[in-house]
């Protein structure tokens, strides 16, 4: 039984990490959140969802900073104009989620599988992704300055028209990924593996250290590379 929210005859109760009741109502977790938003309740700051499932929900304008999603699943969800800054997603699954015009700064993804996630027009500054797997991701017109990827797989994905300054990629595997029209300086890629990576119409300054790569292609791109201990396959 989840420790932070529960369903009973009295309904579903949403709580913060320290046990404070945020909201309660009748129905499933997704139904209660959606109905709360419809009734003007938008502050879910610090909400903690453990061993939970949130599916088939469309949400706009909520504030859920410092939220915790632990050992849970988010499936087929649409989020617009939301503030999720500082939230932590750990040991969870995120499937077919669309996020637009939202604040995801300083969000942390740890030991998480994300498949088919689309993020557009959003602030992802300082996001940290560790020991996770990102498949079929689409990131467009976002700010990823100071983002960090560590021991993460990024596969069959696109990053377009985004700011990547001071992006740090360490011990990652990047496969079949396209960068289109992105820009950024002081990007560092260390101890990683890159395969079938396309860089199109970008302006990037990257420091590549101890990286193995296969089929790294750049087209109509201002690409300034500082390569040290580069191993080419």
PDB file of C-alpha atoms in Angstrom:
ATOM      1  CA  UNK A   1       0.000   0.000   0.000  1.00  0.00           C
ATOM      2  CA  UNK A   2       1.422   3.429  -0.898  1.00  0.00           C
ATOM      3  CA  UNK A   3       2.465   5.385   2.163  1.00  0.00           C
ATOM      4  CA  UNK A   4       1.494   8.837   0.899  1.00  0.00           C
ATOM      5  CA  UNK A   5      -1.904   8.443  -0.741  1.00  0.00           C
ATOM      6  CA  UNK A   6      -4.608   5.858  -0.383  1.00  0.00           C
ATOM      7  CA  UNK A   7      -8.049   4.890  -1.666  1.00  0.00           C
ATOM      8  CA  UNK A   8     -10.860   3.844   0.650  1.00  0.00           C
ATOM      9  CA  UNK A   9     -14.598   4.318   1.072  1.00  0.00           C
ATOM     10  CA  UNK A  10     -13.796   7.906   2.033  1.00  0.00           C
ATOM     11  CA  UNK A  11     -11.992   8.438  -1.289  1.00  0.00           C
ATOM     12  CA  UNK A  12      -8.459   9.084  -2.497  1.00  0.00           C
ATOM     13  CA  UNK A  13      -6.216  11.165  -0.266  1.00  0.00           C
ATOM     14  CA  UNK A  14      -3.158  12.998  -1.664  1.00  0.00           C
ATOM     15  CA  UNK A  15      -0.328  13.755   0.738  1.00  0.00           C
ATOM     16  CA  UNK A  16       3.095  15.408   0.786  1.00  0.00           C
ATOM     17  CA  UNK A  17       6.242  13.549   1.836  1.00  0.00           C
ATOM     18  CA  UNK A  18       5.737  14.633   5.439  1.00  0.00           C
ATOM     19  CA  UNK A  19       2.121  13.434   5.515  1.00  0.00           C
ATOM     20  CA  UNK A  20       0.299  16.736   5.011  1.00  0.00           C
ATOM     21  CA  UNK A  21      -3.022  16.265   3.203  1.00  0.00           C
ATOM     22  CA  UNK A  22      -3.117  18.196  -0.078  1.00  0.00           C
ATOM     23  CA  UNK A  23      -6.490  17.085  -1.375  1.00  0.00           C
ATOM     24  CA  UNK A  24      -8.926  14.202  -1.246  1.00  0.00           C
ATOM     25  CA  UNK A  25     -11.871  13.073  -3.319  1.00  0.00           C
ATOM     26  CA  UNK A  26     -13.687  10.165  -4.920  1.00  0.00           C
ATOM     27  CA  UNK A  27     -12.236   8.214  -7.818  1.00  0.00           C
ATOM     28  CA  UNK A  28      -8.850   7.048  -9.038  1.00  0.00           C
ATOM     29  CA  UNK A  29      -5.646   8.992  -8.485  1.00  0.00           C
ATOM     30  CA  UNK A  30      -5.801  10.587 -11.948  1.00  0.00           C
ATOM     31  CA  UNK A  31      -9.497  11.421 -11.634  1.00  0.00           C
ATOM     32  CA  UNK A  32      -9.017  13.101  -8.261  1.00  0.00           C
ATOM     33  CA  UNK A  33      -6.111  15.240  -9.522  1.00  0.00           C
ATOM     34  CA  UNK A  34      -7.974  16.221 -12.702  1.00  0.00           C
ATOM     35  CA  UNK A  35     -11.139  17.091 -10.768  1.00  0.00           C
ATOM     36  CA  UNK A  36      -9.137  19.153  -8.281  1.00  0.00           C
ATOM     37  CA  UNK A  37      -7.618  21.183 -11.132  1.00  0.00           C
ATOM     38  CA  UNK A  38     -11.069  21.694 -12.661  1.00  0.00           C
ATOM     39  CA  UNK A  39     -12.175  23.106  -9.297  1.00  0.00           C
ATOM     40  CA  UNK A  40      -9.286  25.539  -9.152  1.00  0.00           C
ATOM     41  CA  UNK A  41      -6.934  23.563  -6.905  1.00  0.00           C
ATOM     42  CA  UNK A  42      -3.552  23.783  -8.614  1.00  0.00           C
ATOM     43  CA  UNK A  43      -0.976  23.698  -5.802  1.00  0.00           C
ATOM     44  CA  UNK A  44       0.352  20.165  -5.364  1.00  0.00           C
ATOM     45  CA  UNK A  45       3.788  21.248  -4.142  1.00  0.00           C
ATOM     46  CA  UNK A  46       5.709  18.446  -2.495  1.00  0.00           C
ATOM     47  CA  UNK A  47       3.217  15.740  -3.447  1.00  0.00           C
ATOM     48  CA  UNK A  48       4.655  12.247  -3.064  1.00  0.00           C
ATOM     49  CA  UNK A  49       3.435   9.349  -5.206  1.00  0.00           C
ATOM     50  CA  UNK A  50       4.863   5.938  -4.384  1.00  0.00           C
ATOM     51  CA  UNK A  51       3.904   2.657  -6.032  1.00  0.00           C
ATOM     52  CA  UNK A  52       1.303   4.617  -7.955  1.00  0.00           C
ATOM     53  CA  UNK A  53      -0.139   4.647 -11.473  1.00  0.00           C
ATOM     54  CA  UNK A  54      -1.262   7.809 -13.229  1.00  0.00           C
ATOM     55  CA  UNK A  55      -2.738   7.135 -16.670  1.00  0.00           C
ATOM     56  CA  UNK A  56      -4.820   8.823 -19.353  1.00  0.00           C
ATOM     57  CA  UNK A  57      -4.824  12.229 -17.687  1.00  0.00           C
ATOM     58  CA  UNK A  58      -4.594  15.741 -19.141  1.00  0.00           C
ATOM     59  CA  UNK A  59      -3.463  18.473 -16.736  1.00  0.00           C
ATOM     60  CA  UNK A  60      -2.748  22.180 -17.185  1.00  0.00           C
ATOM     61  CA  UNK A  61      -1.411  24.883 -14.900  1.00  0.00           C
ATOM     62  CA  UNK A  62      -0.537  22.862 -11.814  1.00  0.00           C
ATOM     63  CA  UNK A  63       2.296  23.670  -9.422  1.00  0.00           C
ATOM     64  CA  UNK A  64       3.995  20.474  -8.245  1.00  0.00           C
ATOM     65  CA  UNK A  65       7.496  21.611  -7.372  1.00  0.00           C
ATOM     66  CA  UNK A  66       9.627  19.269  -5.267  1.00  0.00           C
ATOM     67  CA  UNK A  67       7.289  16.378  -6.020  1.00  0.00           C
ATOM     68  CA  UNK A  68       8.422  12.782  -5.576  1.00  0.00           C
ATOM     69  CA  UNK A  69       7.463   9.971  -7.946  1.00  0.00           C
ATOM     70  CA  UNK A  70       8.883   6.706  -6.622  1.00  0.00           C
ATOM     71  CA  UNK A  71       8.431   3.205  -8.059  1.00  0.00           C
ATOM     72  CA  UNK A  72       5.468   4.440 -10.105  1.00  0.00           C
ATOM     73  CA  UNK A  73       4.144   4.595 -13.669  1.00  0.00           C
ATOM     74  CA  UNK A  74       2.927   7.588 -15.677  1.00  0.00           C
ATOM     75  CA  UNK A  75       1.223   6.473 -18.886  1.00  0.00           C
ATOM     76  CA  UNK A  76      -0.367   8.493 -21.720  1.00  0.00           C
ATOM     77  CA  UNK A  77      -0.420  11.864 -20.000  1.00  0.00           C
ATOM     78  CA  UNK A  78      -0.607  15.413 -21.348  1.00  0.00           C
ATOM     79  CA  UNK A  79       0.785  18.277 -19.247  1.00  0.00           C
ATOM     80  CA  UNK A  80       0.776  21.955 -20.205  1.00  0.00           C
ATOM     81  CA  UNK A  81       2.028  25.083 -18.396  1.00  0.00           C
ATOM     82  CA  UNK A  82       2.994  23.144 -15.281  1.00  0.00           C
ATOM     83  CA  UNK A  83       5.685  23.849 -12.682  1.00  0.00           C
ATOM     84  CA  UNK A  84       7.495  20.634 -11.762  1.00  0.00           C
ATOM     85  CA  UNK A  85      10.777  22.262 -10.758  1.00  0.00           C
ATOM     86  CA  UNK A  86      12.958  20.379  -8.329  1.00  0.00           C
ATOM     87  CA  UNK A  87      10.933  17.186  -8.567  1.00  0.00           C
ATOM     88  CA  UNK A  88      12.489  13.729  -8.342  1.00  0.00           C
ATOM     89  CA  UNK A  89      11.424  10.724 -10.422  1.00  0.00           C
ATOM     90  CA  UNK A  90      13.087   7.535  -9.218  1.00  0.00           C
ATOM     91  CA  UNK A  91      12.771   3.882 -10.176  1.00  0.00           C
ATOM     92  CA  UNK A  92       9.713   4.651 -12.318  1.00  0.00           C
ATOM     93  CA  UNK A  93       8.315   4.310 -15.843  1.00  0.00           C
ATOM     94  CA  UNK A  94       7.214   7.280 -17.944  1.00  0.00           C
ATOM     95  CA  UNK A  95       5.396   6.255 -21.137  1.00  0.00           C
ATOM     96  CA  UNK A  96       3.922   8.416 -23.920  1.00  0.00           C
ATOM     97  CA  UNK A  97       3.911  11.614 -21.886  1.00  0.00           C
ATOM     98  CA  UNK A  98       3.676  15.015 -23.587  1.00  0.00           C
ATOM     99  CA  UNK A  99       4.890  18.119 -21.709  1.00  0.00           C
ATOM    100  CA  UNK A 100       4.680  21.641 -23.102  1.00  0.00           C
ATOM    101  CA  UNK A 101       5.512  25.177 -21.923  1.00  0.00           C
ATOM    102  CA  UNK A 102       6.455  23.926 -18.469  1.00  0.00           C
ATOM    103  CA  UNK A 103       9.132  24.466 -15.829  1.00  0.00           C
ATOM    104  CA  UNK A 104      11.201  21.324 -15.314  1.00  0.00           C
ATOM    105  CA  UNK A 105      14.322  23.038 -14.011  1.00  0.00           C
ATOM    106  CA  UNK A 106      16.434  21.002 -11.576  1.00  0.00           C
ATOM    107  CA  UNK A 107      14.243  17.921 -12.086  1.00  0.00           C
ATOM    108  CA  UNK A 108      16.032  14.634 -11.347  1.00  0.00           C
ATOM    109  CA  UNK A 109      15.418  11.311 -13.111  1.00  0.00           C
ATOM    110  CA  UNK A 110      17.097   8.364 -11.436  1.00  0.00           C
ATOM    111  CA  UNK A 111      16.894   4.687 -12.429  1.00  0.00           C
ATOM    112  CA  UNK A 112      13.907   5.524 -14.636  1.00  0.00           C
ATOM    113  CA  UNK A 113      12.685   4.261 -18.038  1.00  0.00           C
ATOM    114  CA  UNK A 114      11.117   6.904 -20.296  1.00  0.00           C
ATOM    115  CA  UNK A 115       9.596   5.852 -23.614  1.00  0.00           C
ATOM    116  CA  UNK A 116       7.922   8.144 -26.148  1.00  0.00           C
ATOM    117  CA  UNK A 117       8.244  11.318 -24.069  1.00  0.00           C
ATOM    118  CA  UNK A 118       7.786  14.667 -25.872  1.00  0.00           C
ATOM    119  CA  UNK A 119       8.907  17.947 -24.279  1.00  0.00           C
ATOM    120  CA  UNK A 120       8.453  21.268 -26.076  1.00  0.00           C
ATOM    121  CA  UNK A 121       8.993  24.925 -25.229  1.00  0.00           C
ATOM    122  CA  UNK A 122      10.041  24.118 -21.678  1.00  0.00           C
ATOM    123  CA  UNK A 123      12.753  25.041 -19.180  1.00  0.00           C
ATOM    124  CA  UNK A 124      14.979  22.052 -18.406  1.00  0.00           C
ATOM    125  CA  UNK A 125      17.937  23.964 -16.994  1.00  0.00           C
ATOM    126  CA  UNK A 126      19.921  21.933 -14.511  1.00  0.00           C
ATOM    127  CA  UNK A 127      17.979  18.727 -15.097  1.00  0.00           C
ATOM    128  CA  UNK A 128      19.924  15.654 -13.932  1.00  0.00           C
ATOM    129  CA  UNK A 129      19.375  12.224 -15.499  1.00  0.00           C
ATOM    130  CA  UNK A 130      21.204   9.317 -13.872  1.00  0.00           C
ATOM    131  CA  UNK A 131      21.256   5.588 -14.627  1.00  0.00           C
ATOM    132  CA  UNK A 132      18.145   5.934 -16.779  1.00  0.00           C
ATOM    133  CA  UNK A 133      16.970   4.888 -20.236  1.00  0.00           C
ATOM    134  CA  UNK A 134      15.371   7.373 -22.639  1.00  0.00           C
ATOM    135  CA  UNK A 135      13.803   5.898 -25.793  1.00  0.00           C
ATOM    136  CA  UNK A 136      12.017   7.723 -28.630  1.00  0.00           C
ATOM    137  CA  UNK A 137      12.297  11.047 -26.827  1.00  0.00           C
ATOM    138  CA  UNK A 138      11.552  14.289 -28.655  1.00  0.00           C
ATOM    139  CA  UNK A 139      12.847  17.543 -27.156  1.00  0.00           C
ATOM    140  CA  UNK A 140      12.145  20.760 -29.032  1.00  0.00           C
ATOM    141  CA  UNK A 141      12.724  24.467 -28.341  1.00  0.00           C
ATOM    142  CA  UNK A 142      13.849  23.797 -24.780  1.00  0.00           C
ATOM    143  CA  UNK A 143      16.566  25.206 -22.552  1.00  0.00           C
ATOM    144  CA  UNK A 144      18.875  22.417 -21.380  1.00  0.00           C
ATOM    145  CA  UNK A 145      21.649  24.644 -20.083  1.00  0.00           C
ATOM    146  CA  UNK A 146      23.616  23.026 -17.243  1.00  0.00           C
ATOM    147  CA  UNK A 147      21.832  19.704 -17.778  1.00  0.00           C
ATOM    148  CA  UNK A 148      23.679  16.538 -16.750  1.00  0.00           C
ATOM    149  CA  UNK A 149      23.373  12.993 -18.098  1.00  0.00           C
ATOM    150  CA  UNK A 150      25.210  10.266 -16.206  1.00  0.00           C
ATOM    151  CA  UNK A 151      25.310   6.545 -17.011  1.00  0.00           C
ATOM    152  CA  UNK A 152      22.212   6.975 -19.169  1.00  0.00           C
ATOM    153  CA  UNK A 153      21.088   5.534 -22.506  1.00  0.00           C
ATOM    154  CA  UNK A 154      19.578   7.961 -25.047  1.00  0.00           C
ATOM    155  CA  UNK A 155      18.223   5.985 -27.990  1.00  0.00           C
ATOM    156  CA  UNK A 156      16.295   6.821 -31.189  1.00  0.00           C
ATOM    157  CA  UNK A 157      15.592  10.384 -30.114  1.00  0.00           C
ATOM    158  CA  UNK A 158      15.704  13.969 -31.413  1.00  0.00           C
ATOM    159  CA  UNK A 159      16.783  17.250 -29.844  1.00  0.00           C
ATOM    160  CA  UNK A 160      15.773  20.293 -31.894  1.00  0.00           C
ATOM    161  CA  UNK A 161      16.203  24.084 -31.665  1.00  0.00           C
ATOM    162  CA  UNK A 162      17.354  23.839 -28.062  1.00  0.00           C
ATOM    163  CA  UNK A 163      20.007  25.542 -25.933  1.00  0.00           C
ATOM    164  CA  UNK A 164      22.660  23.074 -24.723  1.00  0.00           C
ATOM    165  CA  UNK A 165      25.293  25.290 -23.087  1.00  0.00           C
ATOM    166  CA  UNK A 166      27.298  23.589 -20.339  1.00  0.00           C
ATOM    167  CA  UNK A 167      25.602  20.273 -20.996  1.00  0.00           C
ATOM    168  CA  UNK A 168      27.603  17.478 -19.343  1.00  0.00           C
ATOM    169  CA  UNK A 169      27.324  13.927 -20.680  1.00  0.00           C
ATOM    170  CA  UNK A 170      29.286  11.335 -18.721  1.00  0.00           C
ATOM    171  CA  UNK A 171      29.478   7.554 -19.190  1.00  0.00           C
ATOM    172  CA  UNK A 172      26.429   7.519 -21.463  1.00  0.00           C
ATOM    173  CA  UNK A 173      25.389   5.604 -24.561  1.00  0.00           C
ATOM    174  CA  UNK A 174      23.889   7.761 -27.318  1.00  0.00           C
ATOM    175  CA  UNK A 175      22.496   5.774 -30.254  1.00  0.00           C
ATOM    176  CA  UNK A 176      20.523   6.865 -33.329  1.00  0.00           C
ATOM    177  CA  UNK A 177      20.031  10.425 -32.083  1.00  0.00           C
ATOM    178  CA  UNK A 178      19.607  13.595 -34.173  1.00  0.00           C
ATOM    179  CA  UNK A 179      20.442  17.137 -33.091  1.00  0.00           C
ATOM    180  CA  UNK A 180      18.708  19.696 -35.318  1.00  0.00           C
ATOM    181  CA  UNK A 181      19.317  23.449 -35.101  1.00  0.00           C
ATOM    182  CA  UNK A 182      20.657  23.331 -31.555  1.00  0.00           C
ATOM    183  CA  UNK A 183      23.207  25.724 -30.079  1.00  0.00           C
ATOM    184  CA  UNK A 184      25.505  25.837 -27.080  1.00  0.00           C
ATOM    185  CA  UNK A 185      29.000  26.346 -25.725  1.00  0.00           C
ATOM    186  CA  UNK A 186      31.158  24.558 -23.160  1.00  0.00           C
ATOM    187  CA  UNK A 187      29.461  21.227 -23.833  1.00  0.00           C
ATOM    188  CA  UNK A 188      31.415  18.285 -22.429  1.00  0.00           C
ATOM    189  CA  UNK A 189      31.037  14.627 -23.385  1.00  0.00           C
ATOM    190  CA  UNK A 190      33.179  12.231 -21.366  1.00  0.00           C
ATOM    191  CA  UNK A 191      33.719   8.473 -21.339  1.00  0.00           C
ATOM    192  CA  UNK A 192      30.686   7.835 -23.518  1.00  0.00           C
ATOM    193  CA  UNK A 193      29.719   5.901 -26.642  1.00  0.00           C
ATOM    194  CA  UNK A 194      28.050   7.553 -29.641  1.00  0.00           C
ATOM    195  CA  UNK A 195      26.592   5.624 -32.585  1.00  0.00           C
ATOM    196  CA  UNK A 196      24.684   6.917 -35.616  1.00  0.00           C
ATOM    197  CA  UNK A 197      24.482  10.481 -34.342  1.00  0.00           C
ATOM    198  CA  UNK A 198      23.417  13.237 -36.771  1.00  0.00           C
ATOM    199  CA  UNK A 199      24.179  16.902 -36.064  1.00  0.00           C
ATOM    200  CA  UNK A 200      22.293  19.148 -38.493  1.00  0.00           C
ATOM    201  CA  UNK A 201      22.313  22.952 -38.695  1.00  0.00           C
ATOM    202  CA  UNK A 202      23.740  23.341 -35.186  1.00  0.00           C
ATOM    203  CA  UNK A 203      26.236  25.732 -33.623  1.00  0.00           C
ATOM    204  CA  UNK A 204      28.020  23.782 -30.909  1.00  0.00           C
ATOM    205  CA  UNK A 205      31.315  23.944 -29.064  1.00  0.00           C
ATOM    206  CA  UNK A 206      32.100  20.593 -27.515  1.00  0.00           C
ATOM    207  CA  UNK A 207      34.915  19.100 -25.501  1.00  0.00           C
ATOM    208  CA  UNK A 208      34.960  15.358 -26.208  1.00  0.00           C
ATOM    209  CA  UNK A 209      37.057  13.247 -23.859  1.00  0.00           C
ATOM    210  CA  UNK A 210      37.624   9.490 -24.195  1.00  0.00           C
ATOM    211  CA  UNK A 211      34.593   8.963 -26.418  1.00  0.00           C
ATOM    212  CA  UNK A 212      34.132   6.115 -28.888  1.00  0.00           C
ATOM    213  CA  UNK A 213      31.940   6.890 -31.866  1.00  0.00           C
ATOM    214  CA  UNK A 214      30.583   5.268 -35.005  1.00  0.00           C
ATOM    215  CA  UNK A 215      28.964   7.266 -37.828  1.00  0.00           C
ATOM    216  CA  UNK A 216      29.021  10.715 -36.250  1.00  0.00           C
ATOM    217  CA  UNK A 217      27.749  13.033 -39.002  1.00  0.00           C
ATOM    218  CA  UNK A 218      27.585  16.817 -39.094  1.00  0.00           C
ATOM    219  CA  UNK A 219      25.756  18.731 -41.845  1.00  0.00           C
ATOM    220  CA  UNK A 220      25.541  22.524 -42.271  1.00  0.00           C
ATOM    221  CA  UNK A 221      26.845  22.820 -38.752  1.00  0.00           C
ATOM    222  CA  UNK A 222      29.291  25.117 -37.000  1.00  0.00           C
ATOM    223  CA  UNK A 223      30.919  22.458 -34.878  1.00  0.00           C
ATOM    224  CA  UNK A 224      34.016  23.236 -32.836  1.00  0.00           C
ATOM    225  CA  UNK A 225      35.440  20.107 -31.246  1.00  0.00           C
ATOM    226  CA  UNK A 226      38.239  19.783 -28.746  1.00  0.00           C
ATOM    227  CA  UNK A 227      38.978  16.069 -28.744  1.00  0.00           C
ATOM    228  CA  UNK A 228      41.253  14.504 -26.167  1.00  0.00           C
ATOM    229  CA  UNK A 229      42.033  10.787 -25.842  1.00  0.00           C
ATOM    230  CA  UNK A 230      39.567  10.165 -28.653  1.00  0.00           C
ATOM    231  CA  UNK A 231      39.037   6.555 -29.658  1.00  0.00           C
ATOM    232  CA  UNK A 232      37.501   6.206 -33.108  1.00  0.00           C
ATOM    233  CA  UNK A 233      35.856   2.977 -34.233  1.00  0.00           C
TER     234      UNK A 233
END
